[in-house]
Short mmCIF file of C-alpha atoms in Angstrom, two decimals:
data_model
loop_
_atom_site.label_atom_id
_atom_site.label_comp_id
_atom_site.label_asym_id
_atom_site.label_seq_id
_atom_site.Cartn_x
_atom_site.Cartn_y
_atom_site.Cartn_z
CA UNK A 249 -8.81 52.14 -29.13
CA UNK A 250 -8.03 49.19 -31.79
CA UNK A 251 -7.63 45.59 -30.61
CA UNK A 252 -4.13 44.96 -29.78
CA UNK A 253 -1.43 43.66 -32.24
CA UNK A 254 0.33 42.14 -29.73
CA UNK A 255 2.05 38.44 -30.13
CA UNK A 256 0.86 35.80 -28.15
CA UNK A 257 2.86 35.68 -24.29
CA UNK A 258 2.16 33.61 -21.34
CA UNK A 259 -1.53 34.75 -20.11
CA UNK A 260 -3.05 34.80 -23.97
CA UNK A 261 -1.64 30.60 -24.06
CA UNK A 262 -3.20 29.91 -20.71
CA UNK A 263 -6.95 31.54 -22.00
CA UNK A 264 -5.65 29.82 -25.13
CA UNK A 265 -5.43 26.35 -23.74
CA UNK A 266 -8.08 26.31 -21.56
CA UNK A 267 -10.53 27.16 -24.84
CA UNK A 268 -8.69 24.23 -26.64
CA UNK A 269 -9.77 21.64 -23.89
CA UNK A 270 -13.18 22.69 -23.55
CA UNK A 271 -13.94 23.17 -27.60
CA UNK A 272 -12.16 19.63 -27.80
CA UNK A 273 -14.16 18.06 -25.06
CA UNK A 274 -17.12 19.59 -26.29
CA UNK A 275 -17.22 18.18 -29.86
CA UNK A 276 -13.56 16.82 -30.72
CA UNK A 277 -11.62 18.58 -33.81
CA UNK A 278 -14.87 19.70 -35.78
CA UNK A 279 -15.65 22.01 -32.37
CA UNK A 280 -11.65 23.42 -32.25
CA UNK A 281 -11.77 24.15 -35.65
CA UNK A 282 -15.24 25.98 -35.58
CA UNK A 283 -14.51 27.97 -32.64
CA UNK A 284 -11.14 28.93 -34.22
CA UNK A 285 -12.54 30.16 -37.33
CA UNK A 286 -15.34 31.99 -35.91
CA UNK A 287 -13.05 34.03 -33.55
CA UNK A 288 -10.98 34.53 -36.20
CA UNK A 289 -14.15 35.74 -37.76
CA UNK A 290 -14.49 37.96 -35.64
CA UNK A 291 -11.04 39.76 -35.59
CA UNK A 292 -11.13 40.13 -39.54
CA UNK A 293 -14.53 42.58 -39.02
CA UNK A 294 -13.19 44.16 -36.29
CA UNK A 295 -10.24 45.49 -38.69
CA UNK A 296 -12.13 45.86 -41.54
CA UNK A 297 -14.96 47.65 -38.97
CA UNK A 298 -13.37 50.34 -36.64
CA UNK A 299 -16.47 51.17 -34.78
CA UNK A 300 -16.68 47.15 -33.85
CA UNK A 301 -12.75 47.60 -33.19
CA UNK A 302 -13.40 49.98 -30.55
CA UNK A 303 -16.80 48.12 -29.40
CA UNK A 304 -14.39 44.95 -28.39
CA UNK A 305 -11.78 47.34 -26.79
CA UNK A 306 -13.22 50.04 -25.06
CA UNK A 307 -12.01 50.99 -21.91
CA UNK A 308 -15.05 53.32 -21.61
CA UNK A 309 -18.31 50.96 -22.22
CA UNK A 310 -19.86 49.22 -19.38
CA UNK A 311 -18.68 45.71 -19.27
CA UNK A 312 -22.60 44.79 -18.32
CA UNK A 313 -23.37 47.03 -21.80
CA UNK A 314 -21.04 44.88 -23.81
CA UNK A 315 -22.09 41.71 -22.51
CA UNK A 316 -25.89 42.71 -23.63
CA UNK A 317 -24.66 43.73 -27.08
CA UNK A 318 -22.51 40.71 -27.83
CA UNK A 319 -25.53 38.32 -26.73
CA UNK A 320 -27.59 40.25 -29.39
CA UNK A 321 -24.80 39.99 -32.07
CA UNK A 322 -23.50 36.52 -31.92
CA UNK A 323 -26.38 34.41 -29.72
CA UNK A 324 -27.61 31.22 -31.86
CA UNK A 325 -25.17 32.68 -34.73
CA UNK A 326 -21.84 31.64 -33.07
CA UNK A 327 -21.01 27.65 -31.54
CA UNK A 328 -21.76 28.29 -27.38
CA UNK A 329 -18.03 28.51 -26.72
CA UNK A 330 -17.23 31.44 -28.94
CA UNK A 331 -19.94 33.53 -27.14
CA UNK A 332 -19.29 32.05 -23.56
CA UNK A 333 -15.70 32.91 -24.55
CA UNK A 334 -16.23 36.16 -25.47
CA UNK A 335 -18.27 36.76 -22.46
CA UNK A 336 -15.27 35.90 -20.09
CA UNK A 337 -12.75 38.01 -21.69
CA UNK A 338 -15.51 40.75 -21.39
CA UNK A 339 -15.99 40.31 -17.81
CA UNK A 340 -11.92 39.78 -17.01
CA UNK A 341 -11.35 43.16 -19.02
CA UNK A 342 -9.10 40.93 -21.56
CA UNK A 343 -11.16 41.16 -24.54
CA UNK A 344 -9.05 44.05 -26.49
CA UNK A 345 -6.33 41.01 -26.41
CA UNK A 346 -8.38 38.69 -28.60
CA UNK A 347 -6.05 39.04 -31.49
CA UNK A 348 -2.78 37.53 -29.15
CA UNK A 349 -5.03 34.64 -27.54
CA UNK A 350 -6.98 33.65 -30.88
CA UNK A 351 -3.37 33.60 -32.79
CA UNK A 352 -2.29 31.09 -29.16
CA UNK A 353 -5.43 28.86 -29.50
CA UNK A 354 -4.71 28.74 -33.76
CA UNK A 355 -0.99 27.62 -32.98
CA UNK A 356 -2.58 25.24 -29.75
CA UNK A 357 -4.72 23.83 -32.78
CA UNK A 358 -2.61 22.86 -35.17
CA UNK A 359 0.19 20.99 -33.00
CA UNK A 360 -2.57 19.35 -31.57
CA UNK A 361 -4.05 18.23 -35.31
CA UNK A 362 -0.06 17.48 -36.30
CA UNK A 363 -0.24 20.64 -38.54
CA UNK A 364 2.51 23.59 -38.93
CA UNK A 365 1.40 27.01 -41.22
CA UNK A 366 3.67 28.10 -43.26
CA UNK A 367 3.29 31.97 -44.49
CA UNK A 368 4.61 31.98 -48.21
CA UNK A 369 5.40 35.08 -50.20
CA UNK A 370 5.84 35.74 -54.16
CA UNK A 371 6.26 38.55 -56.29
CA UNK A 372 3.54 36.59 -58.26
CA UNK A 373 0.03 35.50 -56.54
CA UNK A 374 0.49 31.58 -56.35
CA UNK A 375 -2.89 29.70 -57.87
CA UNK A 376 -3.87 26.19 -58.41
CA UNK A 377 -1.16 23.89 -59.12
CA UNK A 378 1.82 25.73 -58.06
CA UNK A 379 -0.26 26.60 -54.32
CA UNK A 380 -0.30 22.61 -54.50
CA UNK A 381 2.81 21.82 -55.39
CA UNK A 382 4.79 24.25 -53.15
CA UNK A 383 2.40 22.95 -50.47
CA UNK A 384 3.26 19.28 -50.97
CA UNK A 385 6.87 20.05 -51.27
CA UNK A 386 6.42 21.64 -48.08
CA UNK A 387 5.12 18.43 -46.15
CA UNK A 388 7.40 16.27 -47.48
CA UNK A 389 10.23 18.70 -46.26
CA UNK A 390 8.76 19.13 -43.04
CA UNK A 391 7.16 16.01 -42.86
CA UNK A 392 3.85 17.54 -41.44
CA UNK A 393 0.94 18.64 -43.09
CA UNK A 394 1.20 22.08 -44.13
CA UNK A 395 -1.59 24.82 -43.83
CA UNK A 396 0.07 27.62 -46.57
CA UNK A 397 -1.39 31.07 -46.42
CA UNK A 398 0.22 32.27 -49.95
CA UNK A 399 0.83 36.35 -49.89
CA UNK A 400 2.20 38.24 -52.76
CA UNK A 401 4.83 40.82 -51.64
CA UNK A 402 5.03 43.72 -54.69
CA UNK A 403 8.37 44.46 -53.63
CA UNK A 404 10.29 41.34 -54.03
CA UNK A 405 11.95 40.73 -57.86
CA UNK A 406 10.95 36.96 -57.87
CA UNK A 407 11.75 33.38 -55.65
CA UNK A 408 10.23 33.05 -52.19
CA UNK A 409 10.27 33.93 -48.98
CA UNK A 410 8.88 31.79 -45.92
CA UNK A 411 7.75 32.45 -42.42
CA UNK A 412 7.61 29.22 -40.75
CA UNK A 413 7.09 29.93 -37.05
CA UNK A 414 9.67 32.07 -35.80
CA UNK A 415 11.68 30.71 -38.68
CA UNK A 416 12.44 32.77 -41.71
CA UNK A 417 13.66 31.05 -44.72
CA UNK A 418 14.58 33.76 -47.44
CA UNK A 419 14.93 32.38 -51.03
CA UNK A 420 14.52 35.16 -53.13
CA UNK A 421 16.03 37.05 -55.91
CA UNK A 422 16.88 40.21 -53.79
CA UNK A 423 18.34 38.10 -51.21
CA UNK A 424 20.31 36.84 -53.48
CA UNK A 425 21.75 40.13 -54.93
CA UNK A 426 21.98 40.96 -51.65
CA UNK A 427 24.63 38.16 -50.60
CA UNK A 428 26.26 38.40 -53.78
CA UNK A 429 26.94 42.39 -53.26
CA UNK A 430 28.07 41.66 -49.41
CA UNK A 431 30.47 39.27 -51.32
CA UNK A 432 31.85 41.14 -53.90
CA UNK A 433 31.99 44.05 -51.10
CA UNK A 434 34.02 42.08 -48.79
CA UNK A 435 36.18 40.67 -51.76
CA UNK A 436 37.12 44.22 -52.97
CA UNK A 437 37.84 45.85 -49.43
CA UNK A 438 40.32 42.50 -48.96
CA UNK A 439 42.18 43.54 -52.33
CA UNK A 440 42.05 47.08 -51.47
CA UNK A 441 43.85 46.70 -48.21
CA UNK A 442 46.18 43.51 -50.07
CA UNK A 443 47.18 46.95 -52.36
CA UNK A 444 48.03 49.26 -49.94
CA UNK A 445 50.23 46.38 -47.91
CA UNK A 446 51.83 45.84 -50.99
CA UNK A 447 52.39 49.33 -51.98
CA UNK A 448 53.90 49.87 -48.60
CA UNK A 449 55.90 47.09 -48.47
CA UNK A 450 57.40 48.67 -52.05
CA UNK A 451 58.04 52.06 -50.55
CA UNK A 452 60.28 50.41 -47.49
#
């Protein structure tokens, strides 16, 4: 069974939070930000990885088992917190929802640092330069600094499309087409029915 997909709810921001304040306490914003990238870490093998998928989410291994095996894996490899944290969810049976609570603690993160991350996607991988300028544009538009994870979607014809939260700001060329067909569809169904008034009115 793979680690679940899931968005973040209400019980993955409360594990979420409570990591925050401890990896904060613990070492300030160089401790968040290491715990955060380890754990994210962590997810990426487990999807590139299926056997450590289903090592993280088995319903079937021993919780005791698990704990052993993740000590061997990630002691003196991993900041204290990642492995104490990974312990817990082990022993609460919440540790096949690591994907939901690591994306909470991310999100916890970056409000905290004054950041927002903004998923941007091209037909066209963005490099160098443009990455920099689209990202500058960005804060000055948001007025927040701007952590842009640039994705190139095959399918779009060219512009942009951006996820900001739950925000989705479409800009590109088939979106485009797209309102100018809805347009010209709603503009020729108006002079359609304009015809047949008229041709009634005629016939009476």
């Amino acid at each position: 069974m793979p680690l679940t997909e899931a968005k973040p709810d209400a019980l993955s921001e409360i594990y979420a939070r409570s990591l925050y304040e401890l990896a904060e306490s613990a070492g300030g914003r160089e401790s968040v930000e290491r715990v955060v990238g380890e754990l994210e870490g962590i997810i990426e093998l487990a999807r590139e990885d299926r056997s450590f998928g289903e090592f993280l989410s088995s319903r079937v291994l021993k919780q005791s088992d698990r704990s052993k095996s993740l000590r061997a894996m990630f002691e003196g490899e991993v900041h204290d917190l990642t492995l104490k944290f990974l312990l817990v969810l082990n022993e609460k049976g919440r540790l096949g929802h690591l994907v939901p609570i690591v994306a909470s603690l991310d999100e916890t993160a970056q409000r905290a640092f004054g950041r927002i991350e903004v998923d941007v996607y091209t037909a066209d991988a963005l490099e160098g330069d443009e990455l920099e300028r689209v990202k500058q544009q960005l804060n000055e538009s948001l007025g927040r600094e701007t952590v842009v994870h640039a994705y190139v979607d095959p399918k779009m014809i060219g512009g942009v499309r951006m996820q900001i939260g739950d925000r989705l700001i479409d800009a590109s060329v088939a979106a485009r087409l797209r309102k100018v067909r809805d347009r010209l569809a709603g503009e020729g169904s108006a002079r359609l029915r304009a015809s047949i008034d008229s041709a009634i009115e005629r016939d009476l």
